[in-house]
Every structure is written in structure tokens, then in C-alpha cells.
Amino acid sequence: MSRFFSSRYAALTPYTPGEQPQDQDYLKLNTNESPFPPSPGVAAAVAAQCGKLQLYSDPQCTGLRRALAEHYGVKPANIMVGNGSDEVLDLAFCAFAGEERPLYFADVTYGFYPVFAAKNRLPFEVIPLKEDFTIDPADYFGKNGVTVIANPNAPTGLALGLDAIEAILKANPDGVLIVDEAYVDFGAESAAALLDRYDNLLVVRTFSKSRSMAGARLGFAIGCEALIADLETLRYSTNPYNVNRMTLAAGEAALAEDDYYMDNCRRIAAIRQDVAGQLEAMGWRVLPSKTNFLFAASPAMGGKAMYQALRQKGVLVRHFDAPRTRDFIRITIGDEAQMERFVNTVKEIEKEAAQ
Ligand SMILES: *Cc1c(COP(=O)(O)O)cnc(C)c1O
């Protein structure tokens, strides 16, 4: 820390992203990226923008917002586009939370929520998940703050039904509910279906997981016009060119080829179920996932030891060293061959441990 670093941030612990090692070829199952490349139209759309990089991107993101609006059956005024959904979440926290409305989120959830809250100096309260890692909707009733729910949740993979989401909306008419749907395309129900009935709902989505574009940085929010206008006020007060022109074009092209991505999601979900079954047969505890990852605990060793043993053998997964999560590892679902290698490596490790 320099002697100039503002005292505002002296106690800030930044988010720790999953490792992106540049030294050796790992099987990367640690950051929930897609094993599949973007659809063919994306490369062409990006290439077409390269000769125009002397020009700023469209601050209104007109083409992409129109395409997203059509895709989700809303108006462009219901959509705000961000540099990854992380940026959208950061702006949404700032826009709606504060002294009058604290933030509420689970103890086991996306690790960026407490970081955004701390960086923006927003009051927040952590609400523990139940013993089985599910959310009790009643824990959020009557708070009327800003509730953030990752649905499906990370790193548990568990999904909450729309009835529960709607109950939380109804019980907080003066609070905002942000539903972070980073993984919804892998098998959960989207709260977007509730948007025309609730003006206190913001649905946040990303192209990073189900649409194979983590490196392009593209996310968006869907909500009523007034909520979106508030987000736009903050976006224009931060960086109106937050999404570059290559990424805007990539997003539009991806939406035009959506069947490709939805097929990939179904394929990943099938691989996920297969791997979950294999791990369960080996005595693992596997939480029922609706995402592109599994949260699972080996009967042979703790999560940290399993993470380290896998790393030694060239397989990267994620371990969260906190009391409720330390028995588990989070395994991103790769393609069939990658997951076969993963399962075989685990078998090897458990055999060696038993000797
Ligand atoms: C990956 C992830 C995000 C962030 O996605 P980006 O769009 O890449 O910023 C947001 N929320 C959750 C729960 C995630 O897992």
C-alpha cells in the first residue's frame, strides 16, 4: 500500500478471481467458463469492428439492446448493458442500496457481493443459508432493503423456484430484489417471467457462462424502465463507453445464433448429471446443481487436499476455504473428454490416499 492510498479503502479486501495460470497447460475447471468456443458469427462480427476501433462504441448500445429486448420480450428501455455482469451488479448496488436500504445476501454465495458492498461503503447484512445450503425465502421477508440472490446460487449450484422469488418480491414492496442469473440457462427458471408484474425486480444476466464469452466481458440487467434509468444515470456518470464495439457486435451475433448456445447448455447439463452420478457412486456428497458446475465433497479427504492433489496432476478446480465450504470443491463442467480425465484423476488421487 502506498502512503497515498485513501483511508477509505485501507481495510478493503479485494475479490480473488479463480487462477488463470499462464505457465503450464492445466485442465481448467475452476472459473465456470464454457468448454465450447463462441458461435461462428461472433468471430466475423468482431473482425468487422477491428477496422473501426478509432471510433468510440455506441454509448446507447442500440443494436444489442434492441436484440436483447426482442429476445426477452421487453423494450430496449428495460435493458442496461455492462462490462460483464460484475459491472452491472456494482452499479446496481450503488444505485439502490445505502443507509435507507441495506444490502442483504447469503453467507454462502458469490464472493463479489461483500466486496462491492465494502468498496462502495454500503451497509449489508449476511443471511445464513439453511443447513442444507438452501435459501429460506422467509428470511428475506419484510426487509425492504436491497436483496441480492444468485439464482442458481454459486458455489452451491442450487436453484430457488419462481414461487419463492415471487414471495420475496411480494414481502418487500419497498425493497429491490436483484436476481443474479449468471447460470440460469443451465436448467433453472428465470425471474424474467415476473418482470411485468413487479417494479422492484432487477434480473442480471451475463454472456460469460452459457454464451461462451467470458473474455468479451458482457452482462446486462432487465427491469422496469425506472430502475433501468437509475442504472443508466450511474453508468453515464462512470463510463458511457463501458462496452467496447467488438463486444457489442459479438453479443448481437451470439443472440442471432442462440440455438447453438442452448444446445451447448443442454450438453453441459447432461455431462453434469453424468459426472454427479459417477461421483455419488464413489461416495461423494454432491449438491443437486442447476448450473455448469458441481459443488461436491470427497469422502476421502477435505476440499483443500483434493484441490491441491488435483492441481498437482494438472487439473484446476476451485476451493473456498471458509467453515461451511471447506469440505467441498467446485468443479466446472467441461466437455465429455475433459470430465473423463477429471473423474479418472480423482480416482487416482483417492487410490493413492488409501494406500
Ligand atoms: C461469473 C459470475 C458473475 C460475473 O460474470 P461476468 O459477467 O463475467 O462479470 C456474476 N455472478 C455470478 C454468480 C457469477 O458466478
GROMACS .gro file of C-alpha atoms and ligand atoms in nm:
model
  370
    1MET     CA    1   0.000   0.000   0.000
    2SER     CA    2   0.139   0.344  -0.086
    3ARG     CA    3   0.126   0.624   0.164
    4PHE     CA    4  -0.129   0.787  -0.067
    5PHE     CA    5  -0.392   0.511  -0.065
    6SER     CA    6  -0.711   0.661   0.069
    7SER     CA    7  -0.803   0.557   0.422
    8ARG     CA    8  -1.149   0.482   0.277
    9TYR     CA    9  -1.003   0.168   0.123
   10ALA     CA   10  -0.737   0.073   0.373
   11ALA     CA   11  -0.943  -0.219   0.504
   12LEU     CA   12  -1.073  -0.333   0.164
   13THR     CA   13  -1.009  -0.699   0.077
   14PRO     CA   14  -1.045  -0.734  -0.300
   15TYR     CA   15  -1.216  -1.023  -0.474
   16THR     CA   16  -0.993  -1.321  -0.552
   17PRO     CA   17  -1.062  -1.443  -0.906
   18GLY     CA   18  -1.001  -1.809  -0.991
   19GLU     CA   19  -0.646  -1.875  -1.105
   20GLN     CA   20  -0.567  -1.812  -1.471
   21PRO     CA   21  -0.217  -1.966  -1.478
   22GLN     CA   22  -0.008  -1.876  -1.782
   23ASP     CA   23   0.282  -2.116  -1.712
   24GLN     CA   24   0.155  -2.467  -1.781
   25ASP     CA   25  -0.130  -2.639  -1.956
   26TYR     CA   26  -0.391  -2.716  -1.694
   27LEU     CA   27  -0.731  -2.867  -1.743
   28LYS     CA   28  -0.918  -2.555  -1.629
   29LEU     CA   29  -1.231  -2.646  -1.436
   30ASN     CA   30  -1.205  -2.354  -1.195
   31THR     CA   31  -1.382  -2.045  -1.331
   32ASN     CA   32  -1.704  -2.176  -1.484
   33GLU     CA   33  -1.603  -2.087  -1.837
   34SER     CA   34  -1.762  -2.275  -2.126
   35PRO     CA   35  -1.554  -2.552  -2.284
   36PHE     CA   36  -1.703  -2.452  -2.620
   37PRO     CA   37  -1.593  -2.158  -2.839
   38PRO     CA   38  -1.835  -1.882  -2.941
   39SER     CA   39  -2.057  -1.947  -3.245
   40PRO     CA   40  -1.909  -1.878  -3.592
   41GLY     CA   41  -2.092  -1.548  -3.641
   42VAL     CA   42  -1.918  -1.399  -3.340
   43ALA     CA   43  -1.568  -1.413  -3.488
   44ALA     CA   44  -1.688  -1.247  -3.807
   45ALA     CA   45  -1.875  -0.976  -3.618
   46VAL     CA   46  -1.571  -0.896  -3.405
   47ALA     CA   47  -1.340  -0.891  -3.707
   48ALA     CA   48  -1.569  -0.643  -3.880
   49GLN     CA   49  -1.522  -0.398  -3.592
   50CYS     CA   50  -1.142  -0.407  -3.590
   51GLY     CA   51  -1.112  -0.151  -3.868
   52LYS     CA   52  -1.339   0.087  -3.674
   53LEU     CA   53  -1.159   0.094  -3.343
   54GLN     CA   54  -1.068   0.460  -3.392
   55LEU     CA   55  -1.436   0.529  -3.319
   56TYR     CA   56  -1.598   0.517  -2.977
   57SER     CA   57  -1.855   0.248  -2.918
   58ASP     CA   58  -2.224   0.340  -2.920
   59PRO     CA   59  -2.294   0.461  -2.563
   60GLN     CA   60  -2.660   0.366  -2.601
   61CYS     CA   61  -2.570   0.013  -2.713
   62THR     CA   62  -2.864   0.049  -2.953
   63GLY     CA   63  -2.825  -0.265  -3.163
   64LEU     CA   64  -2.755  -0.501  -2.876
   65ARG     CA   65  -3.029  -0.360  -2.653
   66ARG     CA   66  -3.277  -0.395  -2.937
   67ALA     CA   67  -3.172  -0.755  -2.994
   68LEU     CA   68  -3.187  -0.837  -2.622
   69ALA     CA   69  -3.527  -0.669  -2.589
   70GLU     CA   70  -3.662  -0.879  -2.873
   71HIS     CA   71  -3.511  -1.194  -2.727
   72TYR     CA   72  -3.662  -1.142  -2.382
   73GLY     CA   73  -3.992  -0.986  -2.493
   74VAL     CA   74  -3.930  -0.644  -2.336
   75LYS     CA   75  -3.844  -0.293  -2.463
   76PRO     CA   76  -3.491  -0.157  -2.510
   77ALA     CA   77  -3.572   0.083  -2.223
   78ASN     CA   78  -3.593  -0.224  -1.997
   79ILE     CA   79  -3.229  -0.319  -2.067
   80MET     CA   80  -2.899  -0.184  -1.939
   81VAL     CA   81  -2.573  -0.325  -2.074
   82GLY     CA   82  -2.249  -0.360  -1.879
   83ASN     CA   83  -1.887  -0.463  -1.900
   84GLY     CA   84  -1.960  -0.806  -1.759
   85SER     CA   85  -2.240  -0.859  -1.511
   86ASP     CA   86  -1.993  -0.771  -1.236
   87GLU     CA   87  -2.013  -0.410  -1.351
   88VAL     CA   88  -2.391  -0.426  -1.366
   89LEU     CA   89  -2.403  -0.558  -1.009
   90ASP     CA   90  -2.161  -0.292  -0.885
   91LEU     CA   91  -2.374  -0.015  -1.037
   92ALA     CA   92  -2.699  -0.170  -0.914
   93PHE     CA   93  -2.567  -0.194  -0.557
   94CYS     CA   94  -2.466   0.174  -0.573
   95ALA     CA   95  -2.792   0.281  -0.733
   96PHE     CA   96  -3.032   0.118  -0.488
   97ALA     CA   97  -2.855   0.039  -0.159
   98GLY     CA   98  -2.747   0.284   0.109
   99GLU     CA   99  -2.830   0.392   0.461
  100GLU     CA  100  -3.202   0.383   0.382
  101ARG     CA  101  -3.182   0.038   0.224
  102PRO     CA  102  -2.908  -0.203   0.337
  103LEU     CA  103  -2.796  -0.495   0.123
  104TYR     CA  104  -2.895  -0.850   0.213
  105PHE     CA  105  -2.729  -1.160   0.075
  106ALA     CA  106  -2.646  -1.516   0.180
  107ASP     CA  107  -2.338  -1.628   0.370
  108VAL     CA  108  -2.251  -1.879   0.101
  109THR     CA  109  -2.289  -1.704  -0.233
  110TYR     CA  110  -2.095  -1.512  -0.497
  111GLY     CA  111  -1.785  -1.371  -0.330
  112PHE     CA  112  -1.807  -1.038  -0.509
  113TYR     CA  113  -2.119  -0.920  -0.322
  114PRO     CA  114  -1.942  -0.834   0.005
  115VAL     CA  115  -1.655  -0.678  -0.191
  116PHE     CA  116  -1.884  -0.445  -0.386
  117ALA     CA  117  -2.063  -0.359  -0.062
  118ALA     CA  118  -1.737  -0.278   0.115
  119LYS     CA  119  -1.585  -0.083  -0.174
  120ASN     CA  120  -1.896   0.130  -0.207
  121ARG     CA  121  -1.929   0.156   0.172
  122LEU     CA  122  -2.282   0.019   0.167
  123PRO     CA  123  -2.432  -0.132   0.481
  124PHE     CA  124  -2.502  -0.501   0.442
  125GLU     CA  125  -2.631  -0.797   0.637
  126VAL     CA  126  -2.535  -1.156   0.570
  127ILE     CA  127  -2.817  -1.409   0.599
  128PRO     CA  128  -2.707  -1.770   0.653
  129LEU     CA  129  -2.836  -2.038   0.420
  130LYS     CA  130  -3.011  -2.330   0.584
  131GLU     CA  131  -2.808  -2.632   0.696
  132ASP     CA  132  -2.863  -2.797   0.356
  133PHE     CA  133  -2.741  -2.481   0.172
  134THR     CA  134  -3.090  -2.385   0.052
  135ILE     CA  135  -3.239  -2.039   0.097
  136ASP     CA  136  -3.535  -1.990   0.329
  137PRO     CA  137  -3.734  -1.718   0.148
  138ALA     CA  138  -3.895  -1.613   0.478
  139ASP     CA  139  -3.552  -1.495   0.599
  140TYR     CA  140  -3.586  -1.211   0.348
  141PHE     CA  141  -3.946  -1.111   0.416
  142GLY     CA  142  -4.012  -0.756   0.529
  143LYS     CA  143  -3.651  -0.637   0.497
  144ASN     CA  144  -3.737  -0.382   0.229
  145GLY     CA  145  -3.369  -0.330   0.159
  146VAL     CA  146  -3.177  -0.446  -0.146
  147THR     CA  147  -3.173  -0.825  -0.157
  148VAL     CA  148  -2.931  -0.999  -0.391
  149ILE     CA  149  -2.986  -1.362  -0.473
  150ALA     CA  150  -2.771  -1.558  -0.713
  151ASN     CA  151  -3.019  -1.799  -0.869
  152PRO     CA  152  -2.896  -2.063  -0.920
  153ASN     CA  153  -2.655  -1.988  -0.639
  154ALA     CA  154  -2.277  -2.008  -0.661
  155PRO     CA  155  -2.086  -2.203  -0.547
  156THR     CA  156  -2.365  -2.437  -0.432
  157GLY     CA  157  -2.537  -2.474  -0.770
  158LEU     CA  158  -2.878  -2.486  -0.601
  159ALA     CA  159  -3.176  -2.311  -0.760
  160LEU     CA  160  -3.471  -2.141  -0.596
  161GLY     CA  161  -3.814  -2.175  -0.759
  162LEU     CA  162  -4.004  -1.880  -0.900
  163ASP     CA  163  -4.270  -1.912  -0.629
  164ALA     CA  164  -4.003  -1.836  -0.368
  165ILE     CA  165  -3.868  -1.544  -0.571
  166GLU     CA  166  -4.219  -1.406  -0.607
  167ALA     CA  167  -4.285  -1.446  -0.234
  168ILE     CA  168  -3.974  -1.238  -0.159
  169LEU     CA  169  -4.086  -0.970  -0.408
  170LYS     CA  170  -4.432  -0.954  -0.252
  171ALA     CA  171  -4.295  -0.934   0.101
  172ASN     CA  172  -4.065  -0.644   0.011
  173PRO     CA  173  -4.275  -0.393  -0.185
  174ASP     CA  174  -4.041  -0.112  -0.079
  175GLY     CA  175  -3.720  -0.300  -0.143
  176VAL     CA  176  -3.537  -0.404  -0.459
  177LEU     CA  177  -3.469  -0.768  -0.539
  178ILE     CA  178  -3.169  -0.831  -0.763
  179VAL     CA  179  -3.168  -1.181  -0.908
  180ASP     CA  180  -2.824  -1.269  -1.046
  181GLU     CA  181  -2.896  -1.527  -1.314
  182ALA     CA  182  -2.541  -1.598  -1.429
  183TYR     CA  183  -2.621  -1.972  -1.452
  184VAL     CA  184  -2.994  -1.980  -1.524
  185ASP     CA  185  -2.954  -2.117  -1.878
  186PHE     CA  186  -2.821  -2.448  -1.743
  187GLY     CA  187  -3.156  -2.556  -1.608
  188ALA     CA  188  -3.325  -2.309  -1.370
  189GLU     CA  189  -3.631  -2.086  -1.408
  190SER     CA  190  -3.573  -1.720  -1.493
  191ALA     CA  191  -3.737  -1.449  -1.286
  192ALA     CA  192  -3.769  -1.253  -1.612
  193ALA     CA  193  -4.117  -1.406  -1.629
  194LEU     CA  194  -4.216  -1.187  -1.329
  195LEU     CA  195  -4.087  -0.857  -1.467
  196ASP     CA  196  -4.416  -0.725  -1.599
  197ARG     CA  197  -4.574  -0.762  -1.255
  198TYR     CA  198  -4.303  -0.620  -1.026
  199ASP     CA  199  -4.136  -0.281  -1.043
  200ASN     CA  200  -3.890  -0.383  -0.769
  201LEU     CA  201  -3.723  -0.669  -0.959
  202LEU     CA  202  -3.392  -0.647  -1.143
  203VAL     CA  203  -3.273  -0.955  -1.332
  204VAL     CA  204  -2.899  -0.961  -1.406
  205ARG     CA  205  -2.754  -1.182  -1.678
  206THR     CA  206  -2.416  -1.250  -1.834
  207PHE     CA  207  -2.275  -1.375  -2.163
  208SER     CA  208  -1.977  -1.521  -1.973
  209LYS     CA  209  -2.107  -1.866  -1.891
  210SER     CA  210  -2.382  -2.004  -2.113
  211ARG     CA  211  -2.277  -1.793  -2.413
  212SER     CA  212  -1.904  -1.875  -2.416
  213MET     CA  213  -1.792  -1.513  -2.390
  214ALA     CA  214  -1.621  -1.467  -2.053
  215GLY     CA  215  -1.329  -1.295  -2.226
  216ALA     CA  216  -1.551  -1.043  -2.406
  217ARG     CA  217  -1.697  -0.900  -2.081
  218LEU     CA  218  -2.068  -0.861  -2.145
  219GLY     CA  219  -2.356  -0.857  -1.900
  220PHE     CA  220  -2.692  -0.685  -1.876
  221ALA     CA  221  -2.983  -0.607  -1.650
  222ILE     CA  222  -3.355  -0.634  -1.726
  223GLY     CA  223  -3.602  -0.437  -1.516
  224CYS     CA  224  -3.876  -0.175  -1.527
  225GLU     CA  225  -3.792   0.149  -1.706
  226ALA     CA  226  -3.741   0.348  -1.384
  227LEU     CA  227  -3.488   0.103  -1.237
  228ILE     CA  228  -3.302   0.088  -1.568
  229ALA     CA  229  -3.299   0.470  -1.591
  230ASP     CA  230  -3.130   0.482  -1.248
  231LEU     CA  231  -2.864   0.238  -1.365
  232GLU     CA  232  -2.812   0.448  -1.677
  233THR     CA  233  -2.760   0.758  -1.463
  234LEU     CA  234  -2.477   0.583  -1.283
  235ARG     CA  235  -2.336   0.428  -1.600
  236TYR     CA  236  -2.321   0.769  -1.770
  237SER     CA  237  -2.156   0.901  -1.453
  238THR     CA  238  -1.888   0.633  -1.467
  239ASN     CA  239  -1.815   0.526  -1.824
  240PRO     CA  240  -2.071   0.566  -2.105
  241TYR     CA  241  -1.842   0.361  -2.332
  242ASN     CA  242  -1.829   0.075  -2.084
  243VAL     CA  243  -1.887  -0.189  -2.352
  244ASN     CA  244  -1.645  -0.181  -2.644
  245ARG     CA  245  -1.762  -0.211  -3.004
  246MET     CA  246  -1.619  -0.560  -3.056
  247THR     CA  247  -1.810  -0.692  -2.759
  248LEU     CA  248  -2.133  -0.518  -2.861
  249ALA     CA  249  -2.108  -0.679  -3.205
  250ALA     CA  250  -2.020  -1.016  -3.052
  251GLY     CA  251  -2.326  -1.004  -2.829
  252GLU     CA  252  -2.561  -0.929  -3.116
  253ALA     CA  253  -2.411  -1.205  -3.328
  254ALA     CA  254  -2.441  -1.452  -3.041
  255LEU     CA  255  -2.810  -1.378  -2.993
  256ALA     CA  256  -2.869  -1.443  -3.362
  257GLU     CA  257  -2.719  -1.789  -3.317
  258ASP     CA  258  -2.885  -1.872  -2.988
  259ASP     CA  259  -2.971  -2.232  -3.079
  260TYR     CA  260  -2.600  -2.314  -3.075
  261TYR     CA  261  -2.566  -2.191  -2.717
  262MET     CA  262  -2.883  -2.355  -2.591
  263ASP     CA  263  -2.764  -2.687  -2.741
  264ASN     CA  264  -2.434  -2.641  -2.557
  265CYS     CA  265  -2.620  -2.574  -2.233
  266ARG     CA  266  -2.819  -2.896  -2.270
  267ARG     CA  267  -2.500  -3.087  -2.347
  268ILE     CA  268  -2.327  -2.943  -2.040
  269ALA     CA  269  -2.628  -3.023  -1.821
  270ALA     CA  270  -2.620  -3.385  -1.945
  271ILE     CA  271  -2.246  -3.413  -1.874
  272ARG     CA  272  -2.306  -3.257  -1.531
  273GLN     CA  273  -2.566  -3.519  -1.441
  274ASP     CA  274  -2.339  -3.796  -1.561
  275VAL     CA  275  -2.040  -3.673  -1.355
  276ALA     CA  276  -2.262  -3.615  -1.050
  277GLY     CA  277  -2.378  -3.977  -1.074
  278GLN     CA  278  -2.022  -4.106  -1.103
  279LEU     CA  279  -1.906  -3.904  -0.801
  280GLU     CA  280  -2.206  -4.017  -0.596
  281ALA     CA  281  -2.126  -4.376  -0.684
  282MET     CA  282  -1.779  -4.309  -0.542
  283GLY     CA  283  -1.933  -4.194  -0.214
  284TRP     CA  284  -1.911  -3.819  -0.273
  285ARG     CA  285  -2.166  -3.574  -0.142
  286VAL     CA  286  -2.286  -3.382  -0.448
  287LEU     CA  287  -2.531  -3.093  -0.421
  288PRO     CA  288  -2.804  -3.106  -0.690
  289SER     CA  289  -2.679  -2.849  -0.941
  290LYS     CA  290  -2.872  -2.645  -1.198
  291THR     CA  291  -2.552  -2.481  -1.324
  292ASN     CA  292  -2.238  -2.559  -1.526
  293PHE     CA  293  -2.053  -2.667  -1.215
  294LEU     CA  294  -2.078  -2.916  -0.929
  295PHE     CA  295  -2.019  -2.846  -0.562
  296ALA     CA  296  -1.905  -3.174  -0.418
  297ALA     CA  297  -1.715  -3.326  -0.127
  298SER     CA  298  -1.493  -3.634  -0.136
  299PRO     CA  299  -1.536  -3.897   0.136
  300ALA     CA  300  -1.157  -3.948   0.131
  301MET     CA  301  -1.023  -3.602   0.211
  302GLY     CA  302  -1.109  -3.238   0.270
  303GLY     CA  303  -1.163  -2.992  -0.011
  304LYS     CA  304  -0.825  -2.826   0.022
  305ALA     CA  305  -0.633  -3.154  -0.002
  306MET     CA  306  -0.841  -3.260  -0.303
  307TYR     CA  307  -0.789  -2.922  -0.470
  308GLN     CA  308  -0.412  -2.945  -0.413
  309ALA     CA  309  -0.386  -3.306  -0.530
  310LEU     CA  310  -0.580  -3.224  -0.847
  311ARG     CA  311  -0.363  -2.920  -0.911
  312GLN     CA  312  -0.051  -3.133  -0.880
  313LYS     CA  313  -0.191  -3.356  -1.152
  314GLY     CA  314  -0.272  -3.064  -1.379
  315VAL     CA  315  -0.642  -3.019  -1.301
  316LEU     CA  316  -0.763  -2.687  -1.163
  317VAL     CA  317  -1.082  -2.666  -0.959
  318ARG     CA  318  -1.194  -2.407  -0.703
  319HIS     CA  319  -1.177  -2.440  -0.327
  320PHE     CA  320  -1.335  -2.190  -0.087
  321ASP     CA  321  -1.159  -2.203   0.247
  322ALA     CA  322  -1.444  -2.098   0.476
  323PRO     CA  323  -1.607  -2.304   0.753
  324ARG     CA  324  -1.919  -2.404   0.560
  325THR     CA  325  -1.750  -2.470   0.227
  326ARG     CA  326  -1.412  -2.616   0.310
  327ASP     CA  327  -1.510  -2.983   0.265
  328PHE     CA  328  -1.615  -2.913  -0.095
  329ILE     CA  329  -1.456  -2.835  -0.427
  330ARG     CA  330  -1.634  -2.657  -0.711
  331ILE     CA  331  -1.585  -2.830  -1.042
  332THR     CA  332  -1.671  -2.652  -1.367
  333ILE     CA  333  -1.829  -2.888  -1.619
  334GLY     CA  334  -1.608  -2.925  -1.925
  335ASP     CA  335  -1.668  -3.141  -2.232
  336GLU     CA  336  -1.700  -3.521  -2.218
  337ALA     CA  337  -1.327  -3.592  -2.258
  338GLN     CA  338  -1.226  -3.331  -2.001
  339MET     CA  339  -1.466  -3.471  -1.744
  340GLU     CA  340  -1.348  -3.824  -1.808
  341ARG     CA  341  -0.996  -3.703  -1.730
  342PHE     CA  342  -1.126  -3.530  -1.417
  343VAL     CA  343  -1.302  -3.840  -1.285
  344ASN     CA  344  -1.003  -4.062  -1.361
  345THR     CA  345  -0.769  -3.819  -1.185
  346VAL     CA  346  -0.994  -3.818  -0.878
  347LYS     CA  347  -0.996  -4.198  -0.875
  348GLU     CA  348  -0.616  -4.198  -0.890
  349ILE     CA  349  -0.592  -3.949  -0.603
  350GLU     CA  350  -0.832  -4.142  -0.381
  351LYS     CA  351  -0.650  -4.467  -0.455
  352GLU     CA  352  -0.316  -4.313  -0.364
  353ALA     CA  353  -0.465  -4.168  -0.045
  354ALA     CA  354  -0.596  -4.511   0.058
  355GLN     CA  355  -0.251  -4.671   0.030
  356LIG     C1  356  -1.950  -1.543  -1.309
  356LIG     C2  357  -2.049  -1.473  -1.224
  356LIG     C3  358  -2.078  -1.339  -1.243
  356LIG     C4  359  -1.992  -1.247  -1.323
  356LIG     O1  360  -1.997  -1.263  -1.453
  356LIG     P1  361  -1.930  -1.161  -1.555
  356LIG     O2  362  -2.043  -1.130  -1.643
  356LIG     O3  363  -1.821  -1.238  -1.618
  356LIG     O4  364  -1.881  -1.039  -1.481
  356LIG     C5  365  -2.181  -1.282  -1.170
  356LIG     N1  366  -2.249  -1.352  -1.079
  356LIG     C6  367  -2.221  -1.481  -1.056
  356LIG     C7  368  -2.300  -1.554  -0.954
  356LIG     C8  369  -2.120  -1.545  -1.128
  356LIG     O5  370  -2.089  -1.671  -1.099
   0.00000   0.00000   0.00000
